[in-house]
PDB file of C-alpha atoms in Angstrom:
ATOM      1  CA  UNK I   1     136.559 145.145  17.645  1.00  0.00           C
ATOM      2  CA  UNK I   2     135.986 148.522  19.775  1.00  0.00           C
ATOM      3  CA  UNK I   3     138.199 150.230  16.881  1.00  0.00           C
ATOM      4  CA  UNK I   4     136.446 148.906  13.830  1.00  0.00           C
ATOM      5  CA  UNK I   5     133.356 149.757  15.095  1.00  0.00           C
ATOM      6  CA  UNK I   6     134.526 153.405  16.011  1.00  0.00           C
ATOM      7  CA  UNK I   7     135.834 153.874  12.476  1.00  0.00           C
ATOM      8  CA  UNK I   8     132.673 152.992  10.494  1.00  0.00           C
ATOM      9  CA  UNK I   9     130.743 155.249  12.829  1.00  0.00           C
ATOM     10  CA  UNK I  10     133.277 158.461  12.004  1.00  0.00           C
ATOM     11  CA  UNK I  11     132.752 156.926   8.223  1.00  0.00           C
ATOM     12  CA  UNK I  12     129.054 156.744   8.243  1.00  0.00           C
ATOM     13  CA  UNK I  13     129.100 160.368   9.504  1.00  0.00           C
ATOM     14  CA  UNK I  14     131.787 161.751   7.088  1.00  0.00           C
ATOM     15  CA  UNK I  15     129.885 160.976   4.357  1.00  0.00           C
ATOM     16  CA  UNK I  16     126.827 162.446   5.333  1.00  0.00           C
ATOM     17  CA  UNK I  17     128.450 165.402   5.882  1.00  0.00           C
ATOM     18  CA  UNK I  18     130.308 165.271   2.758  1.00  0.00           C
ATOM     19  CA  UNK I  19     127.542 164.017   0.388  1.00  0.00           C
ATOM     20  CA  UNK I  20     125.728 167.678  -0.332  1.00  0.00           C
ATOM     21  CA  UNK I  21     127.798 171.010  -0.077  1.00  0.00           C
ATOM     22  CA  UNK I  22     125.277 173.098   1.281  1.00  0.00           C
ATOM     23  CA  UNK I  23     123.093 171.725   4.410  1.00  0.00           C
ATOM     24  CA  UNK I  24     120.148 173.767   5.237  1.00  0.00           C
ATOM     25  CA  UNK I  25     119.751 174.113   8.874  1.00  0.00           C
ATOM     26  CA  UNK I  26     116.790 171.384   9.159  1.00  0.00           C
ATOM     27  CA  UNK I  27     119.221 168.925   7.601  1.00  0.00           C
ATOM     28  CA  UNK I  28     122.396 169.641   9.761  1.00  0.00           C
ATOM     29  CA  UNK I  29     119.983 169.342  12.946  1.00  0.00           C
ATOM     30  CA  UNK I  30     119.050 165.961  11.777  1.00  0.00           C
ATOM     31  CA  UNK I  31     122.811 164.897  10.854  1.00  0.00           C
ATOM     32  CA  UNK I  32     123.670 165.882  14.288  1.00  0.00           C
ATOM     33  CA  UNK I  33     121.184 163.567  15.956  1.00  0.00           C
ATOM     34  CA  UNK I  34     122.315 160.825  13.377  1.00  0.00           C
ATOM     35  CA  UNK I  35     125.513 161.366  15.228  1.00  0.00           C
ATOM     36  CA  UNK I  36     124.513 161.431  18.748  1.00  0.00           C
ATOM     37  CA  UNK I  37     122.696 158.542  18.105  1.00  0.00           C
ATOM     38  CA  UNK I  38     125.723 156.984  16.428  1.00  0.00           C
ATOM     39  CA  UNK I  39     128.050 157.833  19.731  1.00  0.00           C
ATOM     40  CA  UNK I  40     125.170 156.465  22.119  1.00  0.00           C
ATOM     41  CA  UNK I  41     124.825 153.149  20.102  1.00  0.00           C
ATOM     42  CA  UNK I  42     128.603 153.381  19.878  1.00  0.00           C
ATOM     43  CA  UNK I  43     128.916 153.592  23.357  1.00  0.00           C
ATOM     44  CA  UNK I  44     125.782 151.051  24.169  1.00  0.00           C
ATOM     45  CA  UNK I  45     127.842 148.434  21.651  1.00  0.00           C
ATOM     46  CA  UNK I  46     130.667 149.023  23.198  1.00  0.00           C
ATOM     47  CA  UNK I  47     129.155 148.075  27.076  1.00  0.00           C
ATOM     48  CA  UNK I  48     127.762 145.150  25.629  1.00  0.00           C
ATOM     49  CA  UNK I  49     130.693 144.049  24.190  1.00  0.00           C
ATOM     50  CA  UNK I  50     132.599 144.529  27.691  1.00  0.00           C
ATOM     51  CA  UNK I  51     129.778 142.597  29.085  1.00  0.00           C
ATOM     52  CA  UNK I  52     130.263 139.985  26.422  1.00  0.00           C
ATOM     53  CA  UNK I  53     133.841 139.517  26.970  1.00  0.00           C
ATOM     54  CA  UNK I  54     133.457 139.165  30.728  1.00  0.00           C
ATOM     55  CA  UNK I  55     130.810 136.508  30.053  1.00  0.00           C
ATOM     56  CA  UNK I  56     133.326 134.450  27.570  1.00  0.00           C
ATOM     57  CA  UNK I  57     135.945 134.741  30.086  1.00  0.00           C
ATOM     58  CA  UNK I  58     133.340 133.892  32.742  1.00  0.00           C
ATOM     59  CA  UNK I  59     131.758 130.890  30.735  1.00  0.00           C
ATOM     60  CA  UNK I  60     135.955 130.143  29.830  1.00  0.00           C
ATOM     61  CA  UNK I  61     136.874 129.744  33.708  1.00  0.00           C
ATOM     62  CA  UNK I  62     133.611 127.772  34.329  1.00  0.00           C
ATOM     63  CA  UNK I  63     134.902 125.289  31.360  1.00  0.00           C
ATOM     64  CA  UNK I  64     138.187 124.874  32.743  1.00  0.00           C
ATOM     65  CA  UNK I  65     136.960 124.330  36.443  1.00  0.00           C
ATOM     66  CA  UNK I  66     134.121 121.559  35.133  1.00  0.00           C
ATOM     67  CA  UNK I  67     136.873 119.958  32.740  1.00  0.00           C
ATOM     68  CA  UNK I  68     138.586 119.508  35.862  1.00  0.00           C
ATOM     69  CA  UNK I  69     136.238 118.478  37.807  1.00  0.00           C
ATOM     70  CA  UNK I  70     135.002 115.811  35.196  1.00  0.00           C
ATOM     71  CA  UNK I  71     138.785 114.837  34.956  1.00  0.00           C
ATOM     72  CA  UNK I  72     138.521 114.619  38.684  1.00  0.00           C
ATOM     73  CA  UNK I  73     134.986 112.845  38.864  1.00  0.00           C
ATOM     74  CA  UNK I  74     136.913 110.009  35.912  1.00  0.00           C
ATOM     75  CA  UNK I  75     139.736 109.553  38.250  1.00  0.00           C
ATOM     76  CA  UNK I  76     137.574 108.870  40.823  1.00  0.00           C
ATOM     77  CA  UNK I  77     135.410 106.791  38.830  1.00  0.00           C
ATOM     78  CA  UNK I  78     138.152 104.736  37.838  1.00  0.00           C
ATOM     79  CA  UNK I  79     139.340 103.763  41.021  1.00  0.00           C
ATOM     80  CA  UNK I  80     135.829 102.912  42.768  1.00  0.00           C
ATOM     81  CA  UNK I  81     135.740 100.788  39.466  1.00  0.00           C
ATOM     82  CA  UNK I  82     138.766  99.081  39.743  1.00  0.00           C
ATOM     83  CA  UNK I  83     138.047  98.271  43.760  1.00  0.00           C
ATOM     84  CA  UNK I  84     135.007  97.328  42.607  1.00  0.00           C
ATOM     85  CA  UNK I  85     136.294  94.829  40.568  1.00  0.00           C
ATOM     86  CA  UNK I  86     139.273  93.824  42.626  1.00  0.00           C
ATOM     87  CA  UNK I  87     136.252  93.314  45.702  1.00  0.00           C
ATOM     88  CA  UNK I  88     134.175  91.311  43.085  1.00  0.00           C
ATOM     89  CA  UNK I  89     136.853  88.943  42.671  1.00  0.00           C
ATOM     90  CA  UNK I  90     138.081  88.426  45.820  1.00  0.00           C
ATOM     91  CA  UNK I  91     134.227  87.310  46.529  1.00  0.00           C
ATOM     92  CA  UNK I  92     134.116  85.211  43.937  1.00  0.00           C
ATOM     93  CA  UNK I  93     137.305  83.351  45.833  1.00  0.00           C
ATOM     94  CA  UNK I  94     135.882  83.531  49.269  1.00  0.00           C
ATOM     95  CA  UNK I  95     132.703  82.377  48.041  1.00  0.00           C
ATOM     96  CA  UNK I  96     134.166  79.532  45.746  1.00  0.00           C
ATOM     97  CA  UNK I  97     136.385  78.661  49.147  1.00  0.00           C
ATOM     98  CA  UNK I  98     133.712  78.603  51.632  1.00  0.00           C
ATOM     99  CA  UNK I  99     131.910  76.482  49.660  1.00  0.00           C
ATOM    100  CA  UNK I 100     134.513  73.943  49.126  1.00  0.00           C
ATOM    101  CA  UNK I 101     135.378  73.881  53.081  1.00  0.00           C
ATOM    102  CA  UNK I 102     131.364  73.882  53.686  1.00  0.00           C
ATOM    103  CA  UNK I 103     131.370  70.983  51.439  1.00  0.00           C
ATOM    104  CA  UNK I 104     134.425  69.260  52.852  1.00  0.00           C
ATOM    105  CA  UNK I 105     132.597  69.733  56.705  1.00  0.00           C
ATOM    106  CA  UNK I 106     129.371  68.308  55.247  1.00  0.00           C
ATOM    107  CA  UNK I 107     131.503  65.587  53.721  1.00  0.00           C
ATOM    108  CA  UNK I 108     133.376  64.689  57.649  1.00  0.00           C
ATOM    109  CA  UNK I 109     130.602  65.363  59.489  1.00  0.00           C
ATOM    110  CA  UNK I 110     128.825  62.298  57.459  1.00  0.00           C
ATOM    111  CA  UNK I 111     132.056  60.376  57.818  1.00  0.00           C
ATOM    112  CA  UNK I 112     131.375  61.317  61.265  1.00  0.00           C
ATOM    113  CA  UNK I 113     127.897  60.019  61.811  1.00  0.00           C
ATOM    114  CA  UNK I 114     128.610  57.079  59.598  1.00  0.00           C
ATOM    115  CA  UNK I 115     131.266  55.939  62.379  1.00  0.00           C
ATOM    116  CA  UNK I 116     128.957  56.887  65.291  1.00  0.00           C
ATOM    117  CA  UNK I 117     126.422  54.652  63.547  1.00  0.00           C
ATOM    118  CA  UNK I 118     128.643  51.744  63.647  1.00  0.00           C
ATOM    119  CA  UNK I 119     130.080  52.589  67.061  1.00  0.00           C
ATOM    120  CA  UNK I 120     126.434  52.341  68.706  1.00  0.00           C
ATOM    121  CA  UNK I 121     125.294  49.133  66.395  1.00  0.00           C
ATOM    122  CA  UNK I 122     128.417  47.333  67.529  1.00  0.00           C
ATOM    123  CA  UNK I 123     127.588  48.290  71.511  1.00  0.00           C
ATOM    124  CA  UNK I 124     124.098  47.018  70.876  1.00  0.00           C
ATOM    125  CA  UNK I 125     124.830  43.749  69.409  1.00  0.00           C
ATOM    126  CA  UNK I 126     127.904  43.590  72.199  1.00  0.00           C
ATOM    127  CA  UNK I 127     125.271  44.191  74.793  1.00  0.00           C
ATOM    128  CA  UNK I 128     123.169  41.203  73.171  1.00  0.00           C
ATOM    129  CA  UNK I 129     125.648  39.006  72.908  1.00  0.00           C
ATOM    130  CA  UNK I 130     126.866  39.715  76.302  1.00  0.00           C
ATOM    131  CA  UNK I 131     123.435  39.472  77.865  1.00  0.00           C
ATOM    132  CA  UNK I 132     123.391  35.884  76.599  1.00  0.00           C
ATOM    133  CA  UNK I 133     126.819  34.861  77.712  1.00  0.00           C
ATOM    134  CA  UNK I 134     126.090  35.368  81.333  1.00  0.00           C
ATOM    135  CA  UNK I 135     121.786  35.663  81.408  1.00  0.00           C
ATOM    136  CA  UNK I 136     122.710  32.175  84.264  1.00  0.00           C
ATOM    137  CA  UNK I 137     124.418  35.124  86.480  1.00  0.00           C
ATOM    138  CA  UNK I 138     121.706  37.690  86.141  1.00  0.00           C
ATOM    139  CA  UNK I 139     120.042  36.520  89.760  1.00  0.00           C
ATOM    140  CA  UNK I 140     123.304  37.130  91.244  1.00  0.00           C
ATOM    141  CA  UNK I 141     123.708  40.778  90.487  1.00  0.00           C
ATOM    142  CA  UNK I 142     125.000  40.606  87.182  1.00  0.00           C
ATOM    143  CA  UNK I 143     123.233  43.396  84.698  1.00  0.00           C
ATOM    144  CA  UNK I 144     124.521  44.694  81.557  1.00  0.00           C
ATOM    145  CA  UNK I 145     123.694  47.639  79.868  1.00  0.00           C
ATOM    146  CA  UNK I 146     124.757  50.708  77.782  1.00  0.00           C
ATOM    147  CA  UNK I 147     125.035  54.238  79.217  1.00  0.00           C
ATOM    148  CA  UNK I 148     126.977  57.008  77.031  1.00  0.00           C
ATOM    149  CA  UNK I 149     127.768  54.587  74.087  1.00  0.00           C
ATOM    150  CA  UNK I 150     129.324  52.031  76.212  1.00  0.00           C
ATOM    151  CA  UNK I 151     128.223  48.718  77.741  1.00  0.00           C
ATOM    152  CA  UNK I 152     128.313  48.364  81.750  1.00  0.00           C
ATOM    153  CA  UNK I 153     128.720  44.984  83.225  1.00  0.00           C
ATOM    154  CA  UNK I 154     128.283  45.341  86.442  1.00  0.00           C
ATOM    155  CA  UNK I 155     129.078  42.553  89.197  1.00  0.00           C
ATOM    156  CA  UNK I 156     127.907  42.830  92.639  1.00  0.00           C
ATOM    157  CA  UNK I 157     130.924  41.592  95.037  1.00  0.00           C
ATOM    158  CA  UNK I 158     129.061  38.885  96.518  1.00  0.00           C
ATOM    159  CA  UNK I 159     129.058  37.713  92.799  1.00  0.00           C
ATOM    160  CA  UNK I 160     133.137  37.964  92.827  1.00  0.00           C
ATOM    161  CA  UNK I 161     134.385  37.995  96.230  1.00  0.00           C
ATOM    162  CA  UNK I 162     134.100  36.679  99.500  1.00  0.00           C
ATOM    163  CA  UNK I 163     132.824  39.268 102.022  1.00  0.00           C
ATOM    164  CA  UNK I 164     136.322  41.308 102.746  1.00  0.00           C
ATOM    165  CA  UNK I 165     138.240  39.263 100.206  1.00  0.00           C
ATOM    166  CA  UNK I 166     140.316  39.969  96.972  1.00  0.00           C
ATOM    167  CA  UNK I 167     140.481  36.668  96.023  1.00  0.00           C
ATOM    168  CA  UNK I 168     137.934  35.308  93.137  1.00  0.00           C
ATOM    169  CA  UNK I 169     135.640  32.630  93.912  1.00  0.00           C
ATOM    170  CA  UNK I 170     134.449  29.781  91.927  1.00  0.00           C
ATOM    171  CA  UNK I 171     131.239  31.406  90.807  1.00  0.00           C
ATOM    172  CA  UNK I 172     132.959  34.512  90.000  1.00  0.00           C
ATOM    173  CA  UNK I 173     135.406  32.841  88.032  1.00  0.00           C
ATOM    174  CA  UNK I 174     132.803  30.957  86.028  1.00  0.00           C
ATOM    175  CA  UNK I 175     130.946  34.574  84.860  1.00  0.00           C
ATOM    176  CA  UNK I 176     134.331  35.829  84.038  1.00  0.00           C
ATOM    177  CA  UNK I 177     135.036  32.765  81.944  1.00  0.00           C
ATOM    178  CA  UNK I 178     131.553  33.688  80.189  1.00  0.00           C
ATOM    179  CA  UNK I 179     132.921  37.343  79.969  1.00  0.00           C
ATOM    180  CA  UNK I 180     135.939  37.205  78.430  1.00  0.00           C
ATOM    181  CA  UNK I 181     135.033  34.139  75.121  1.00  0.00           C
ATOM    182  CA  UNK I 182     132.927  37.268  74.554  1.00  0.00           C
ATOM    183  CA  UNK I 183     135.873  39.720  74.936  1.00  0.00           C
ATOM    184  CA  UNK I 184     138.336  37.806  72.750  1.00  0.00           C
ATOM    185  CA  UNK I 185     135.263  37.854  70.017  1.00  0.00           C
ATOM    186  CA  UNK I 186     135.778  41.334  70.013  1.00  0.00           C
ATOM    187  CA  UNK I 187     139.378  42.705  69.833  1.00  0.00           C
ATOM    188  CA  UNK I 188     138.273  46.172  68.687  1.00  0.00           C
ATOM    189  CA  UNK I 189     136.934  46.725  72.264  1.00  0.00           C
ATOM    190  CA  UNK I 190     138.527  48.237  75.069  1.00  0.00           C
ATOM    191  CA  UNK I 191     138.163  47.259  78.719  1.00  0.00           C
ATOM    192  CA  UNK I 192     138.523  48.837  81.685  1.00  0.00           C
ATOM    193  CA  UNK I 193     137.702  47.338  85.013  1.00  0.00           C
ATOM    194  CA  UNK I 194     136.238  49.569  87.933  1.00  0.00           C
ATOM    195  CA  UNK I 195     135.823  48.593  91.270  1.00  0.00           C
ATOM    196  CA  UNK I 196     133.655  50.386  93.886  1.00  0.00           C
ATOM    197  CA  UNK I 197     132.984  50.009  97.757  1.00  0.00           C
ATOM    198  CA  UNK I 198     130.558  51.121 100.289  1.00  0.00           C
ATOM    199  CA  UNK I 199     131.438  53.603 102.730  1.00  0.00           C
ATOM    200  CA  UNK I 200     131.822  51.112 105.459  1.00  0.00           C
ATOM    201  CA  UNK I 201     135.321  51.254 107.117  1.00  0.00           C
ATOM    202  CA  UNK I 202     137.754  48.509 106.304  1.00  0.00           C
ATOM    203  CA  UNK I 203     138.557  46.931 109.669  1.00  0.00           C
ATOM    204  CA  UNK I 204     141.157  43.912 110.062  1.00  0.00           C
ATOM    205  CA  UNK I 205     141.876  43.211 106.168  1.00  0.00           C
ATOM    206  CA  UNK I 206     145.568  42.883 106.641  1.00  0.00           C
ATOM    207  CA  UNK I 207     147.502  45.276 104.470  1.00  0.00           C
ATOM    208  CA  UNK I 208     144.419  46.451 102.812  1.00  0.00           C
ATOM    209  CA  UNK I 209     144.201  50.207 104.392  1.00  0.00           C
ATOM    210  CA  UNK I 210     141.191  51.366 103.244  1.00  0.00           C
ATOM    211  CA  UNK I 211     138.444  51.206 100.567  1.00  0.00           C
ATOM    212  CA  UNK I 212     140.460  52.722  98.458  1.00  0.00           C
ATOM    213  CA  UNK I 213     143.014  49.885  98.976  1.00  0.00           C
ATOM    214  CA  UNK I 214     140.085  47.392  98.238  1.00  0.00           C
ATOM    215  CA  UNK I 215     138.505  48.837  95.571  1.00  0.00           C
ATOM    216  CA  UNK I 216     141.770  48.838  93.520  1.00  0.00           C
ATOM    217  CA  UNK I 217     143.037  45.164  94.498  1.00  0.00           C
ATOM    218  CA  UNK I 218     139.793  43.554  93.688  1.00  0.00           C
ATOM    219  CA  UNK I 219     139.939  45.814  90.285  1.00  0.00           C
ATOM    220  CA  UNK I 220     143.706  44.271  89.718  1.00  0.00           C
ATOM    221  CA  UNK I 221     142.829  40.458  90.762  1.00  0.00           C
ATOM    222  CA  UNK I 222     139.636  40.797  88.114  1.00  0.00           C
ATOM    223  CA  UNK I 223     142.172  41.906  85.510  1.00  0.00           C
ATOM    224  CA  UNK I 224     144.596  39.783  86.852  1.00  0.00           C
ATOM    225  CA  UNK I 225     142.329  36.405  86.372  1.00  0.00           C
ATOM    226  CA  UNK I 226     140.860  37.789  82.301  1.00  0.00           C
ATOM    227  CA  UNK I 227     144.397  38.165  81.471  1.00  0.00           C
ATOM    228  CA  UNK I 228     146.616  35.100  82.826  1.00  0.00           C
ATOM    229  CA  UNK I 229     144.108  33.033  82.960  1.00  0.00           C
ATOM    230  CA  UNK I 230     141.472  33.749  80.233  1.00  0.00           C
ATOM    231  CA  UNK I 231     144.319  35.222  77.850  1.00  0.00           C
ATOM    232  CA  UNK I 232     142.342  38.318  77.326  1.00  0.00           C
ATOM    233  CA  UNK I 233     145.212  40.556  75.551  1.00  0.00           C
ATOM    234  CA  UNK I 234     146.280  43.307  78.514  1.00  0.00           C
ATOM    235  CA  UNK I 235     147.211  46.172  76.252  1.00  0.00           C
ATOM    236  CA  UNK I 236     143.110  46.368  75.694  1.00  0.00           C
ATOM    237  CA  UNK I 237     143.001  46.407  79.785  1.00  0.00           C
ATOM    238  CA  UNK I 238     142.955  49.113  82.497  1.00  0.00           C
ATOM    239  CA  UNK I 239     142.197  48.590  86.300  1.00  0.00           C
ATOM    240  CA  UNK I 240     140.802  51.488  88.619  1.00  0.00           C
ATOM    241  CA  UNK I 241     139.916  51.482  92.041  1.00  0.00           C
ATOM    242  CA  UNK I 242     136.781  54.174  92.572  1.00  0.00           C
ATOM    243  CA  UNK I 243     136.364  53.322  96.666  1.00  0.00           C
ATOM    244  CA  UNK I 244     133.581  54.461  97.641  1.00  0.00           C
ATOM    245  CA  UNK I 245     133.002  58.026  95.597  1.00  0.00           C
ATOM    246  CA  UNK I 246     130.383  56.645  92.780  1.00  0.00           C
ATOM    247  CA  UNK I 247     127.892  54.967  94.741  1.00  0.00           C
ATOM    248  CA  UNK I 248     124.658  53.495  92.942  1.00  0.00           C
ATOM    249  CA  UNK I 249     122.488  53.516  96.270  1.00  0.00           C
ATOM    250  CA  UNK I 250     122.717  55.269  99.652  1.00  0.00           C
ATOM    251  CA  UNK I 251     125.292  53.781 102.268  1.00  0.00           C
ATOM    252  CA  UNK I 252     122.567  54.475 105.042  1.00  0.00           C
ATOM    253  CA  UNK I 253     120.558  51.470 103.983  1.00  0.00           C
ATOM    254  CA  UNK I 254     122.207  47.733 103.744  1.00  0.00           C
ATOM    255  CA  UNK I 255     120.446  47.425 100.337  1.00  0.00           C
ATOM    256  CA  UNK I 256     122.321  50.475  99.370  1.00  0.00           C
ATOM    257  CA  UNK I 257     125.261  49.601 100.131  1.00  0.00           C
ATOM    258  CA  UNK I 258     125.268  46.118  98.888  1.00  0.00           C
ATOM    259  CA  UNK I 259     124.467  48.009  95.056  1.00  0.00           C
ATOM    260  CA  UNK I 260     127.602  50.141  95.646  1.00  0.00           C
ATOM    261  CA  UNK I 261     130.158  47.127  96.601  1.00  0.00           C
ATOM    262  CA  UNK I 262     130.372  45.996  92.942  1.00  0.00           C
ATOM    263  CA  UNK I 263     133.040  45.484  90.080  1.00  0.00           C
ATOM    264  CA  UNK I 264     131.981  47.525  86.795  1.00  0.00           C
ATOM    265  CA  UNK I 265     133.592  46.431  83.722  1.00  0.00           C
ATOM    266  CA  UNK I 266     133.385  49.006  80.921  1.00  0.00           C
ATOM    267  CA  UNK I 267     133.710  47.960  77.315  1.00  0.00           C
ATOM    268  CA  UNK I 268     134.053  50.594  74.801  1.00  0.00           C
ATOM    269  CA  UNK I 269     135.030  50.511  70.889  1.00  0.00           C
ATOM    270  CA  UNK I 270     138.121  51.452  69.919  1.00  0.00           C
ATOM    271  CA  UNK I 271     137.410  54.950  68.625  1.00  0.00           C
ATOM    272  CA  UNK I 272     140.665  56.023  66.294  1.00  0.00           C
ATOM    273  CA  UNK I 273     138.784  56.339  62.959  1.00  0.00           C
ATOM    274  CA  UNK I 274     136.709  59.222  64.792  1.00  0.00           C
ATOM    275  CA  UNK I 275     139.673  60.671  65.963  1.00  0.00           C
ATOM    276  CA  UNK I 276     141.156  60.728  62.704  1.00  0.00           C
ATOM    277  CA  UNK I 277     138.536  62.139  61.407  1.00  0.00           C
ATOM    278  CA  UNK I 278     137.766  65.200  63.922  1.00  0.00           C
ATOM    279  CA  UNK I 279     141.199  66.087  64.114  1.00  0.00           C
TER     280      UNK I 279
END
């Protein structure tokens, strides 16, 4: 481009140096400025034309570095798009599988309260029923009542026993009779048969050694009488001996201890369909 631009400067000037034959001196003054003028435009052309091509190979480099980058800034794109999509999803899952296992808790834990529901309506009408069975031993220290969803009977010893003994008196063996036509009424429930002492020490019982001794024997002759004798089934039975480490009343007072020498039977439903359902 330099070159063509050269030449029609030298032709522009050739011919107005060949177009008269004679110049005057006024004229070949002015056809010299026509050419200095020509070389300085030349020259001006040709710094804007180095300018120009610096600025295309300039505005060339910036092209290729943004192409890149927006190849770059695509890429990029693409990916957070794709996680994006891959995160949506797996939220869609965890949401759609939290909400079935929030459902499926909601579901037990009304299974749950259904079964608690029954548990306490069957102690309350097993505490009613019991409370009529034996309300002709109430004056002699029987009570009855229901602490922790289960149903205390508790019999005093004097109620039981004689004083010392392991051996079940008449009376005692009528409210057990009254006990257990209950029982056998209600083979979902499970018994277990506590007995407790004062602190008092055991003096001249034989082989009995100590209240733990008594506690335990009187526990086993109870169980021993609702079983043989009242054919309450023994795999719903269990016999503990507490001595004298539960007490109801304070040992320093005889009324005290006469609340702590007692036999508690504990009656309890059987519980498996809860534990089914919590496991």
């Amino acid at each position: 481009m330099k070159n063509i631009f050269l030449a029609f400067a030298i032709f522009l000037f050739a011919t107005s140096l060949t177009s008269c034959v004679v110049l005057s001196p006024k004229k070949y003054k002015a056809l010299l400025g026509t050419k200095d003028s020509l070389y300085t435009a030349f020259n001006e052309g040709l710094i804007k034309i180095e300018n120009l091509e610096d600025e295309v190979k300039k505005l060339k480099k910036d092209t290729t570095l943004l192409g890149e980058d927006l190849r770059d800034m695509q890429s990029r794109f693409s990916d957070v798009n794709a996680n994006y999509n891959k995160l949506k999803n797996n939220s869609s899952t965890e949401i759609s599988k939290l909400s079935g296992d929030l459902a499926a808790r909601e579901k037990r834990l009304k299974e749950v309260e259904e079964v608690l529901r029954k548990r306490d309506e069957a102690t309350n009408q097993l505490k009613e029923k019991l409370q009529q069975a034996l309300l002709g031993f109430t004056k002699s220290g029987l009570t009855v009542e229901i602490k922790n969803g289960k149903v205390y009977v508790s019999l005093m010893d004097k109620l039981l026993f004689p004083s010392g003994s392991i051996i079940i008196d008449e009376n005692g063996k009528k409210a057990l009779a009254q006990l257990a036509k209950v029982l056998k009424e209600q083979p979902e429930i499970n018994i277990a048969v506590e007995g407790h002492t004062d602190n008092q020490k055991v003096n001249n019982l034989g082989q009995i050694k100590d209240n733990w001794d008594l506690s335990v024997l009187r526990s086993t002759s109870v169980v021993r009488y609702l079983t043989e004798i009242e054919k309450v089934e023994s795999v719903r039975m269990t016999a503990t001996g507490k001595g004298e480490f539960q007490p109801l009343g304070a040992n320093s007072s005889a009324e005290g201890r006469s609340k702590n020498r007692r036999i508690e039977i504990v009656l309890s439903p059987k519980l498996d369909e809860l534990y089914n359902l919590i496991k």
